[in-house]
PDB file of C-alpha atoms in Angstrom:
ATOM      1  CA  MET W  82      38.132  98.295  89.287  1.00 44.00           C
ATOM      2  CA  CYS W  83      39.934  95.010  89.936  1.00 41.00           C
ATOM      3  CA  MET W  84      38.999  93.890  86.413  1.00 37.00           C
ATOM      4  CA  VAL W  85      40.500  97.094  84.996  1.00 38.00           C
ATOM      5  CA  VAL W  86      43.714  96.584  86.957  1.00 41.00           C
ATOM      6  CA  TYR W  87      43.867  92.956  85.826  1.00 40.00           C
ATOM      7  CA  PHE W  88      43.532  93.888  82.173  1.00 41.00           C
ATOM      8  CA  LEU W  89      46.095  96.688  82.492  1.00 46.00           C
ATOM      9  CA  ARG W  90      48.625  94.345  84.071  1.00 49.00           C
ATOM     10  CA  LEU W  91      47.929  91.784  81.353  1.00 44.00           C
ATOM     11  CA  VAL W  92      48.471  94.293  78.553  1.00 48.00           C
ATOM     12  CA  ILE W  93      51.689  95.617  80.086  1.00 50.00           C
ATOM     13  CA  SER W  94      53.068  92.100  80.548  1.00 51.00           C
ATOM     14  CA  LEU W  95      52.218  91.185  76.954  1.00 48.00           C
ATOM     15  CA  ALA W  96      53.684  94.386  75.573  1.00 50.00           C
ATOM     16  CA  THR W  97      56.924  94.421  77.526  1.00 48.00           C
ATOM     17  CA  ASP W  98      57.835  90.746  77.289  1.00 49.00           C
ATOM     18  CA  GLU W  99      58.980  90.636  73.646  1.00 46.00           C
ATOM     19  CA  ALA W 100      60.784  87.338  74.074  1.00 39.00           C
ATOM     20  CA  ARG W 101      57.611  85.699  75.275  1.00 45.00           C
ATOM     21  CA  LEU W 102      55.699  86.942  72.229  1.00 45.00           C
ATOM     22  CA  GLN W 103      58.465  85.761  69.931  1.00 42.00           C
ATOM     23  CA  TYR W 104      58.333  82.194  71.204  1.00 39.00           C
ATOM     24  CA  THR W 105      54.621  81.942  72.009  1.00 38.00           C
ATOM     25  CA  PRO W 106      52.700  79.306  70.000  1.00 39.00           C
ATOM     26  CA  PRO W 107      50.859  80.756  66.983  1.00 36.00           C
ATOM     27  CA  THR W 108      47.445  80.526  68.641  1.00 36.00           C
ATOM     28  CA  MET W 109      48.543  82.791  71.484  1.00 34.00           C
ATOM     29  CA  VAL W 110      50.257  85.239  69.143  1.00 33.00           C
ATOM     30  CA  SER W 111      47.039  85.625  67.168  1.00 34.00           C
ATOM     31  CA  LEU W 112      45.039  86.203  70.355  1.00 33.00           C
ATOM     32  CA  SER W 113      47.347  88.751  71.970  1.00 39.00           C
ATOM     33  CA  PRO W 114      46.198  91.768  69.895  1.00 39.00           C
ATOM     34  CA  ILE W 115      42.571  90.867  70.616  1.00 34.00           C
ATOM     35  CA  ILE W 116      43.371  90.913  74.331  1.00 38.00           C
ATOM     36  CA  VAL W 117      45.086  94.290  73.950  1.00 43.00           C
ATOM     37  CA  VAL W 118      42.104  95.868  72.194  1.00 40.00           C
ATOM     38  CA  ALA W 119      39.644  94.272  74.609  1.00 39.00           C
ATOM     39  CA  ALA W 120      41.653  95.661  77.515  1.00 43.00           C
ATOM     40  CA  ALA W 121      41.580  99.103  75.923  1.00 48.00           C
ATOM     41  CA  ALA W 122      37.820  98.912  75.614  1.00 41.00           C
ATOM     42  CA  CYS W 123      37.500  97.949  79.274  1.00 41.00           C
ATOM     43  CA  LEU W 124      39.712 100.787  80.449  1.00 43.00           C
ATOM     44  CA  LEU W 125      38.322 103.496  78.191  1.00 45.00           C
ATOM     45  CA  SER W 126      34.632 102.638  78.495  1.00 42.00           C
ATOM     46  CA  PRO W 127      32.318 102.622  81.561  1.00 40.00           C
ATOM     47  CA  CYS W 128      30.714  99.372  80.388  1.00 40.00           C
ATOM     48  CA  SER W 129      31.452  95.994  81.924  1.00 37.00           C
ATOM     49  CA  SER W 130      34.101  93.615  80.620  1.00 35.00           C
ATOM     50  CA  PHE W 131      31.343  91.469  79.095  1.00 33.00           C
ATOM     51  CA  GLN W 132      29.891  94.471  77.248  1.00 39.00           C
ATOM     52  CA  ALA W 133      33.363  95.451  76.074  1.00 36.00           C
ATOM     53  CA  ALA W 134      33.957  91.975  74.718  1.00 36.00           C
ATOM     54  CA  GLN W 135      30.619  92.144  72.903  1.00 38.00           C
ATOM     55  CA  THR W 136      31.629  95.527  71.464  1.00 36.00           C
ATOM     56  CA  ILE W 137      34.892  94.117  70.147  1.00 33.00           C
ATOM     57  CA  ARG W 138      33.073  91.085  68.720  1.00 36.00           C
ATOM     58  CA  THR W 139      30.503  93.299  66.963  1.00 37.00           C
ATOM     59  CA  SER W 140      33.192  95.610  65.611  1.00 37.00           C
ATOM     60  CA  THR W 141      35.151  92.651  64.308  1.00 34.00           C
ATOM     61  CA  LEU W 142      32.150  91.331  62.408  1.00 32.00           C
ATOM     62  CA  SER W 143      31.139  94.698  60.958  1.00 37.00           C
ATOM     63  CA  ARG W 144      32.943  96.014  57.874  1.00 35.00           C
ATOM     64  CA  GLN W 145      30.605  98.894  57.064  1.00 35.00           C
ATOM     65  CA  GLN W 146      32.743 101.566  58.729  1.00 39.00           C
ATOM     66  CA  TYR W 147      36.255 100.101  58.920  1.00 36.00           C
ATOM     67  CA  THR W 148      38.271  98.297  56.254  1.00 35.00           C
ATOM     68  CA  PRO W 149      41.807  96.868  56.128  1.00 39.00           C
ATOM     69  CA  LEU W 150      44.693  99.207  55.375  1.00 39.00           C
ATOM     70  CA  PHE W 151      45.984  97.005  52.553  1.00 40.00           C
ATOM     71  CA  SER W 152      43.019  94.777  51.722  1.00 40.00           C
ATOM     72  CA  LYS W 153      43.661  91.723  49.578  1.00 39.00           C
ATOM     73  CA  ASP W 154      40.211  92.322  48.110  1.00 40.00           C
ATOM     74  CA  GLU W 155      41.515  95.641  46.776  1.00 38.00           C
ATOM     75  CA  MET W 156      44.336  93.790  44.967  1.00 35.00           C
ATOM     76  CA  SER W 157      47.109  95.674  46.772  1.00 46.00           C
ATOM     77  CA  ASN W 158      50.693  94.453  46.516  1.00 50.00           C
ATOM     78  CA  VAL W 159      51.346  93.906  50.203  1.00 54.00           C
ATOM     79  CA  ASP W 160      53.717  90.991  50.540  1.00 54.00           C
ATOM     80  CA  GLU W 161      53.057  90.300  54.198  1.00 50.00           C
ATOM     81  CA  TYR W 162      52.134  91.707  57.579  1.00 47.00           C
ATOM     82  CA  ARG W 163      55.195  91.338  59.767  1.00 47.00           C
ATOM     83  CA  ASN W 164      53.345  92.101  62.979  1.00 56.00           C
ATOM     84  CA  GLY W 165      50.279  90.244  64.273  1.00 52.00           C
ATOM     85  CA  VAL W 166      48.967  93.290  66.123  1.00 51.00           C
ATOM     86  CA  THR W 167      49.149  95.388  62.955  1.00 53.00           C
ATOM     87  CA  GLU W 168      47.381  92.734  60.905  1.00 52.00           C
ATOM     88  CA  PHE W 169      44.555  92.597  63.428  1.00 49.00           C
ATOM     89  CA  LEU W 170      44.185  96.370  63.802  1.00 53.00           C
ATOM     90  CA  SER W 171      44.120  96.803  60.019  1.00 51.00           C
ATOM     91  CA  ASN W 172      40.595  95.372  60.180  1.00 52.00           C
ATOM     92  CA  PHE W 173      39.464  98.553  61.929  1.00 49.00           C
ATOM     93  CA  MET W 174      40.757 101.092  59.408  1.00 54.00           C
ATOM     94  CA  GLN W 175      38.343 103.909  58.604  1.00 51.00           C
ATOM     95  CA  ARG W 176      36.889 103.923  55.100  1.00 58.00           C
ATOM     96  CA  THR W 177      38.401 106.230  52.493  1.00 54.00           C
ATOM     97  CA  PRO W 178      36.167 108.589  50.453  1.00 53.00           C
ATOM     98  CA  GLU W 179      36.511 106.177  47.502  1.00 52.00           C
ATOM     99  CA  GLU W 180      35.358 103.221  49.616  1.00 52.00           C
ATOM    100  CA  ALA W 181      32.468 105.302  50.945  1.00 52.00           C
ATOM    101  CA  GLY W 182      31.213 105.779  47.389  1.00 55.00           C
ATOM    102  CA  GLU W 183      32.477 109.322  46.870  1.00 62.00           C
ATOM    103  CA  ASN W 184      33.980 110.059  43.475  1.00 72.00           C
ATOM    104  CA  VAL W 185      37.173 111.489  44.969  1.00 82.00           C
ATOM    105  CA  ASP W 186      40.772 110.410  44.504  1.00 88.00           C
ATOM    106  CA  PRO W 187      42.799 111.924  47.364  1.00 90.00           C
ATOM    107  CA  LEU W 188      45.982 111.453  45.330  1.00 94.00           C
ATOM    108  CA  GLY W 189      44.503 112.398  41.969  1.00 93.00           C
ATOM    109  CA  ASN W 190      47.033 115.200  41.561  1.00 95.00           C
ATOM    110  CA  ILE W 191      49.939 112.709  41.358  1.00 97.00           C
ATOM    111  CA  ASP W 192      50.983 111.246  38.008  1.00 97.00           C
ATOM    112  CA  PHE W 193      52.327 107.842  39.005  1.00 97.00           C
ATOM    113  CA  SER W 194      53.422 107.184  35.414  1.00 95.00           C
ATOM    114  CA  ALA W 195      55.493 110.391  35.172  1.00 95.00           C
ATOM    115  CA  PRO W 196      58.993 110.165  33.610  1.00 97.00           C
ATOM    116  CA  LYS W 197      61.783 109.287  36.015  1.00 98.00           C
ATOM    117  CA  VAL W 198      64.469 111.715  37.055  1.00 96.00           C
ATOM    118  CA  GLY W 199      67.887 111.375  35.424  1.00 95.00           C
ATOM    119  CA  LYS W 200      70.745 109.855  37.363  1.00 96.00           C
ATOM    120  CA  MET W 201      72.516 112.258  39.726  1.00 96.00           C
ATOM    121  CA  THR W 202      75.074 112.042  42.496  1.00 97.00           C
ATOM    122  CA  LEU W 203      73.919 110.609  45.824  1.00 97.00           C
ATOM    123  CA  GLU W 204      74.608 113.974  47.446  1.00 97.00           C
ATOM    124  CA  LYS W 205      72.372 115.825  44.994  1.00 97.00           C
ATOM    125  CA  LEU W 206      69.654 113.167  45.254  1.00 98.00           C
ATOM    126  CA  ALA W 207      69.766 113.420  49.053  1.00 98.00           C
ATOM    127  CA  ALA W 208      69.433 117.213  48.840  1.00 98.00           C
ATOM    128  CA  SER W 209      66.517 116.906  46.388  1.00 98.00           C
ATOM    129  CA  LEU W 210      64.699 114.380  48.580  1.00 98.00           C
ATOM    130  CA  ASP W 211      65.366 116.547  51.628  1.00 98.00           C
ATOM    131  CA  ALA W 212      63.700 119.566  49.991  1.00 98.00           C
ATOM    132  CA  GLU W 213      60.719 117.597  48.690  1.00 98.00           C
ATOM    133  CA  LEU W 214      60.135 115.700  51.943  1.00 98.00           C
ATOM    134  CA  TYR W 215      60.500 118.853  54.036  1.00 98.00           C
ATOM    135  CA  GLU W 216      57.737 120.467  51.999  1.00 97.00           C
ATOM    136  CA  LYS W 217      55.408 117.525  51.279  1.00 98.00           C
ATOM    137  CA  GLU W 218      55.983 115.235  54.305  1.00 98.00           C
ATOM    138  CA  TRP W 219      54.881 112.292  52.156  1.00 97.00           C
ATOM    139  CA  PHE W 220      55.746 109.754  54.856  1.00 97.00           C
ATOM    140  CA  VAL W 221      52.316 110.650  56.305  1.00 97.00           C
ATOM    141  CA  THR W 222      50.516 112.562  53.531  1.00 97.00           C
ATOM    142  CA  GLY W 223      51.207 110.120  50.691  1.00 97.00           C
ATOM    143  CA  ASN W 224      51.975 113.105  48.448  1.00 97.00           C
ATOM    144  CA  VAL W 225      55.009 111.406  46.895  1.00 98.00           C
ATOM    145  CA  ASN W 226      56.987 112.418  43.839  1.00 98.00           C
ATOM    146  CA  PRO W 227      57.149 109.174  41.806  1.00 98.00           C
ATOM    147  CA  LYS W 228      59.991 110.412  39.585  1.00 98.00           C
ATOM    148  CA  TYR W 229      62.560 109.363  42.217  1.00 98.00           C
ATOM    149  CA  PHE W 230      61.306 105.765  42.539  1.00 98.00           C
ATOM    150  CA  ASP W 231      61.904 102.660  40.452  1.00 98.00           C
ATOM    151  CA  ASP W 232      58.847 100.883  39.014  1.00 96.00           C
ATOM    152  CA  ASP W 233      59.697  97.858  41.187  1.00 96.00           C
ATOM    153  CA  PHE W 234      60.168  99.923  44.355  1.00 97.00           C
ATOM    154  CA  GLN W 235      59.696  97.966  47.589  1.00 96.00           C
ATOM    155  CA  PHE W 236      58.890  99.177  51.097  1.00 96.00           C
ATOM    156  CA  GLN W 237      59.416  97.510  54.454  1.00 93.00           C
ATOM    157  CA  ASP W 238      59.020  98.507  58.084  1.00 84.00           C
ATOM    158  CA  PRO W 239      58.538  96.489  61.308  1.00 79.00           C
ATOM    159  CA  ASP W 240      54.844  96.059  60.426  1.00 77.00           C
ATOM    160  CA  VAL W 241      54.396  95.464  56.671  1.00 84.00           C
ATOM    161  CA  LYS W 242      56.130  94.775  53.359  1.00 90.00           C
ATOM    162  CA  LEU W 243      54.722  95.980  50.034  1.00 92.00           C
ATOM    163  CA  THR W 244      55.639  96.648  46.406  1.00 94.00           C
ATOM    164  CA  GLY W 245      55.014  99.780  44.332  1.00 96.00           C
ATOM    165  CA  ILE W 246      55.262 103.487  45.098  1.00 97.00           C
ATOM    166  CA  GLU W 247      51.551 104.038  44.394  1.00 96.00           C
ATOM    167  CA  ASP W 248      50.487 101.365  46.874  1.00 94.00           C
ATOM    168  CA  TYR W 249      52.860 102.880  49.410  1.00 95.00           C
ATOM    169  CA  ALA W 250      51.445 106.383  48.886  1.00 96.00           C
ATOM    170  CA  ARG W 251      47.839 105.263  49.147  1.00 94.00           C
ATOM    171  CA  GLY W 252      48.602 103.142  52.197  1.00 91.00           C
ATOM    172  CA  VAL W 253      50.112 105.953  54.257  1.00 93.00           C
ATOM    173  CA  LYS W 254      47.409 108.393  53.077  1.00 94.00           C
ATOM    174  CA  LYS W 255      44.780 105.999  54.388  1.00 91.00           C
ATOM    175  CA  LEU W 256      46.594 105.130  57.602  1.00 91.00           C
ATOM    176  CA  PHE W 257      47.527 108.552  58.935  1.00 94.00           C
ATOM    177  CA  ARG W 258      45.171 111.274  60.090  1.00 94.00           C
ATOM    178  CA  GLN W 259      45.897 114.259  57.896  1.00 91.00           C
ATOM    179  CA  ASP W 260      46.926 116.530  60.747  1.00 95.00           C
ATOM    180  CA  SER W 261      49.874 114.172  61.248  1.00 97.00           C
ATOM    181  CA  ARG W 262      53.408 115.413  60.744  1.00 97.00           C
ATOM    182  CA  ALA W 263      56.591 113.905  59.349  1.00 98.00           C
ATOM    183  CA  GLU W 264      59.046 116.618  60.328  1.00 98.00           C
ATOM    184  CA  ILE W 265      62.335 116.055  58.532  1.00 98.00           C
ATOM    185  CA  ILE W 266      65.400 116.443  60.747  1.00 98.00           C
ATOM    186  CA  SER W 267      68.009 115.419  58.165  1.00 98.00           C
ATOM    187  CA  CYS W 268      68.372 113.646  54.821  1.00 98.00           C
ATOM    188  CA  VAL W 269      71.969 112.662  54.109  1.00 98.00           C
ATOM    189  CA  VAL W 270      74.117 110.117  52.317  1.00 98.00           C
ATOM    190  CA  ASN W 271      74.771 107.183  54.638  1.00 98.00           C
ATOM    191  CA  THR W 272      78.518 106.923  55.231  1.00 96.00           C
ATOM    192  CA  THR W 273      78.461 103.300  56.408  1.00 97.00           C
ATOM    193  CA  THR W 274      76.007 101.628  53.990  1.00 97.00           C
ATOM    194  CA  PRO W 275      76.756 101.870  50.248  1.00 96.00           C
ATOM    195  CA  ASN W 276      74.218 103.484  47.885  1.00 97.00           C
ATOM    196  CA  THR W 277      71.998 104.530  50.767  1.00 98.00           C
ATOM    197  CA  ILE W 278      70.391 107.814  51.815  1.00 98.00           C
ATOM    198  CA  THR W 279      69.123 108.016  55.395  1.00 98.00           C
ATOM    199  CA  VAL W 280      66.313 110.308  56.511  1.00 98.00           C
ATOM    200  CA  THR W 281      65.785 111.111  60.183  1.00 98.00           C
ATOM    201  CA  TRP W 282      62.329 112.444  61.021  1.00 98.00           C
ATOM    202  CA  ARG W 283      59.824 112.965  63.820  1.00 98.00           C
ATOM    203  CA  LEU W 284      56.397 111.348  63.519  1.00 98.00           C
ATOM    204  CA  SER W 285      53.384 112.810  65.332  1.00 98.00           C
ATOM    205  CA  GLY W 286      49.623 113.077  64.872  1.00 97.00           C
ATOM    206  CA  GLY W 287      47.279 110.116  64.700  1.00 96.00           C
ATOM    207  CA  VAL W 288      46.106 107.048  62.789  1.00 93.00           C
ATOM    208  CA  ASN W 289      42.681 106.233  61.339  1.00 91.00           C
ATOM    209  CA  ILE W 290      42.070 103.083  63.346  1.00 85.00           C
ATOM    210  CA  GLY W 291      38.654 102.714  64.966  1.00 82.00           C
ATOM    211  CA  PRO W 292      37.544 106.119  66.241  1.00 82.00           C
ATOM    212  CA  GLY W 293      41.158 107.298  65.824  1.00 88.00           C
ATOM    213  CA  LEU W 294      44.302 106.910  67.907  1.00 92.00           C
ATOM    214  CA  ASP W 295      46.804 109.626  68.762  1.00 96.00           C
ATOM    215  CA  ILE W 296      50.483 108.934  68.116  1.00 96.00           C
ATOM    216  CA  LYS W 297      53.037 109.812  70.745  1.00 98.00           C
ATOM    217  CA  PRO W 298      55.785 111.700  68.849  1.00 98.00           C
ATOM    218  CA  TYR W 299      58.804 109.498  68.161  1.00 98.00           C
ATOM    219  CA  ILE W 300      61.820 109.419  65.848  1.00 98.00           C
ATOM    220  CA  CYS W 301      61.890 107.386  62.630  1.00 97.00           C
ATOM    221  CA  TYR W 302      64.799 106.504  60.364  1.00 97.00           C
ATOM    222  CA  THR W 303      64.175 105.852  56.680  1.00 97.00           C
ATOM    223  CA  ASP W 304      66.847 104.190  54.546  1.00 98.00           C
ATOM    224  CA  PHE W 305      66.519 104.713  50.789  1.00 98.00           C
ATOM    225  CA  THR W 306      68.527 102.211  48.740  1.00 98.00           C
ATOM    226  CA  VAL W 307      69.545 103.708  45.388  1.00 98.00           C
ATOM    227  CA  ASP W 308      70.227 101.614  42.279  1.00 98.00           C
ATOM    228  CA  GLU W 309      73.776 102.178  41.011  1.00 96.00           C
ATOM    229  CA  VAL W 310      72.755 102.097  37.339  1.00 97.00           C
ATOM    230  CA  SER W 311      69.469 104.031  37.216  1.00 97.00           C
ATOM    231  CA  GLY W 312      70.024 106.282  40.235  1.00 98.00           C
ATOM    232  CA  LEU W 313      66.437 105.592  41.360  1.00 98.00           C
ATOM    233  CA  VAL W 314      65.227 104.529  44.798  1.00 98.00           C
ATOM    234  CA  VAL W 315      64.542 100.781  44.689  1.00 98.00           C
ATOM    235  CA  PHE W 316      63.992 100.013  48.369  1.00 98.00           C
ATOM    236  CA  GLN W 317      62.854 101.835  51.495  1.00 97.00           C
ATOM    237  CA  GLU W 318      63.100 100.531  55.033  1.00 96.00           C
ATOM    238  CA  ASP W 319      61.750 102.386  58.054  1.00 95.00           C
ATOM    239  CA  ARG W 320      63.101 101.943  61.569  1.00 93.00           C
ATOM    240  CA  PHE W 321      61.849 103.436  64.839  1.00 94.00           C
ATOM    241  CA  ASP W 322      63.732 104.631  67.910  1.00 96.00           C
ATOM    242  CA  ILE W 323      61.238 102.923  70.236  1.00 95.00           C
ATOM    243  CA  PRO W 324      59.856  99.345  70.086  1.00 93.00           C
ATOM    244  CA  GLY W 325      56.442  98.549  68.663  1.00 88.00           C
ATOM    245  CA  TRP W 326      54.936  97.681  72.033  1.00 92.00           C
ATOM    246  CA  ASP W 327      55.826 101.179  73.283  1.00 96.00           C
ATOM    247  CA  ILE W 328      54.061 102.795  70.303  1.00 92.00           C
ATOM    248  CA  LEU W 329      50.908 100.709  70.793  1.00 89.00           C
ATOM    249  CA  LEU W 330      50.797 101.001  74.569  1.00 95.00           C
ATOM    250  CA  SER W 331      51.287 104.785  74.399  1.00 96.00           C
ATOM    251  CA  ALA W 332      48.418 105.074  71.889  1.00 94.00           C
ATOM    252  CA  LEU W 333      46.008 102.976  73.955  1.00 92.00           C
ATOM    253  CA  PHE W 334      47.022 104.274  77.376  1.00 96.00           C
ATOM    254  CA  PRO W 335      48.523 107.770  77.043  1.00 96.00           C
ATOM    255  CA  PHE W 336      48.703 108.181  80.832  1.00 97.00           C
ATOM    256  CA  LEU W 337      51.595 105.683  80.769  1.00 97.00           C
ATOM    257  CA  ILE W 338      53.744 107.950  78.569  1.00 97.00           C
ATOM    258  CA  GLY W 339      56.936 108.900  80.374  1.00 96.00           C
ATOM    259  CA  LYS W 340      56.201 106.433  83.179  1.00 96.00           C
ATOM    260  CA  ILE W 341      56.220 102.945  81.661  1.00 96.00           C
ATOM    261  CA  THR W 342      56.735 104.023  78.062  1.00 97.00           C
ATOM    262  CA  ALA W 343      59.314 106.477  76.687  1.00 98.00           C
ATOM    263  CA  PRO W 344      58.631 110.219  76.765  1.00 98.00           C
ATOM    264  CA  PRO W 345      57.630 111.999  73.531  1.00 98.00           C
ATOM    265  CA  ALA W 346      60.410 112.964  71.122  1.00 98.00           C
ATOM    266  CA  PRO W 347      61.390 116.634  71.505  1.00 98.00           C
ATOM    267  CA  PRO W 348      60.179 119.234  68.967  1.00 97.00           C
ATOM    268  CA  VAL W 349      62.103 119.656  65.720  1.00 97.00           C
ATOM    269  CA  GLU W 350      63.972 122.892  65.080  1.00 95.00           C
ATOM    270  CA  PRO W 351      62.920 124.546  61.788  1.00 95.00           C
ATOM    271  CA  ARG W 352      65.434 124.518  58.936  1.00 96.00           C
ATOM    272  CA  VAL W 353      65.860 126.435  55.701  1.00 95.00           C
ATOM    273  CA  VAL W 354      65.815 123.786  52.978  1.00 96.00           C
ATOM    274  CA  LYS W 355      66.209 124.584  49.284  1.00 93.00           C
ATOM    275  CA  MET W 356      65.983 122.438  46.176  1.00 94.00           C
ATOM    276  CA  PRO W 357      69.395 122.058  44.464  1.00 91.00           C
ATOM    277  CA  VAL W 358      69.840 124.348  41.460  1.00 83.00           C
ATOM    278  CA  GLU W 359      69.497 122.536  38.151  1.00 72.00           C
ATOM    279  CA  GLU W 360      72.709 122.463  36.175  1.00 55.00           C
ATOM    280  CA  LYS W 361      72.129 123.918  32.702  1.00 49.00           C
ATOM    281  CA  LYS W 362      74.229 123.089  29.685  1.00 47.00           C
ATOM    282  CA  LEU W 363      75.237 126.153  27.739  1.00 46.00           C
ATOM    283  CA  PHE W 364      75.310 124.821  24.196  1.00 47.00           C
ATOM    284  CA  GLY W 365      77.453 126.796  21.776  1.00 47.00           C
ATOM    285  CA  ILE W 366      79.612 128.217  24.586  1.00 48.00           C
ATOM    286  CA  PHE W 367      81.232 125.093  26.090  1.00 45.00           C
TER     287      PHE W 367
END
């Protein structure tokens, strides 16, 4: 029991002291996620700390069941992992049907080379994205509509940076358990940042890391930057209403939710969302 308490205190101190992590030498930064996962194994398993360490070591060496979210071997366009914990945990991603040898493309119904939508007002684009996101929840399903996105679209959040709407779609499809939700609260033109549409949404469900981790519901903010000339989305940045350590600690130790970590985000009220009516030109009349 004392070992369990020791590990718990260690994880909490690592997670809550962001300044310490920021200025820790690189060797310690790279070790901190290993300590977190090892602590989780000690707390969640009846085995000894030595057995837990052996389990983590074996899991790290094995790649038969888990593969990285954005593997360099798969030639993805990830620019960088911005978070050491995320980079480490990506090694424990569950295999997709394609990686398991099944002849299945989970996003085979999407034409990533489809023609782009014509330029429209920011207000109409925001309304269109609102309707599509409300229905498809592609922030977790990956079921994007590529017609809104520039060919050189870039994505960034506190964890990763990548290029290309297809890589983004396949990444989130692989990461999130498919009972996850991205419930759209609003999708409006940002009144303070030019050429920007901001989506507010509630994330819940789980991620396909190791045997699976539940996500405590929290609020996300997505900023779409729209190109003035083409009217297409060229950049997406996601922000969260709670820090990364809170998200990770809540996933590993759910009994801390509402005590040390923030409580879950409240449920989202349903809305009636409709796609804007297409304007038709009446040739021969006007």
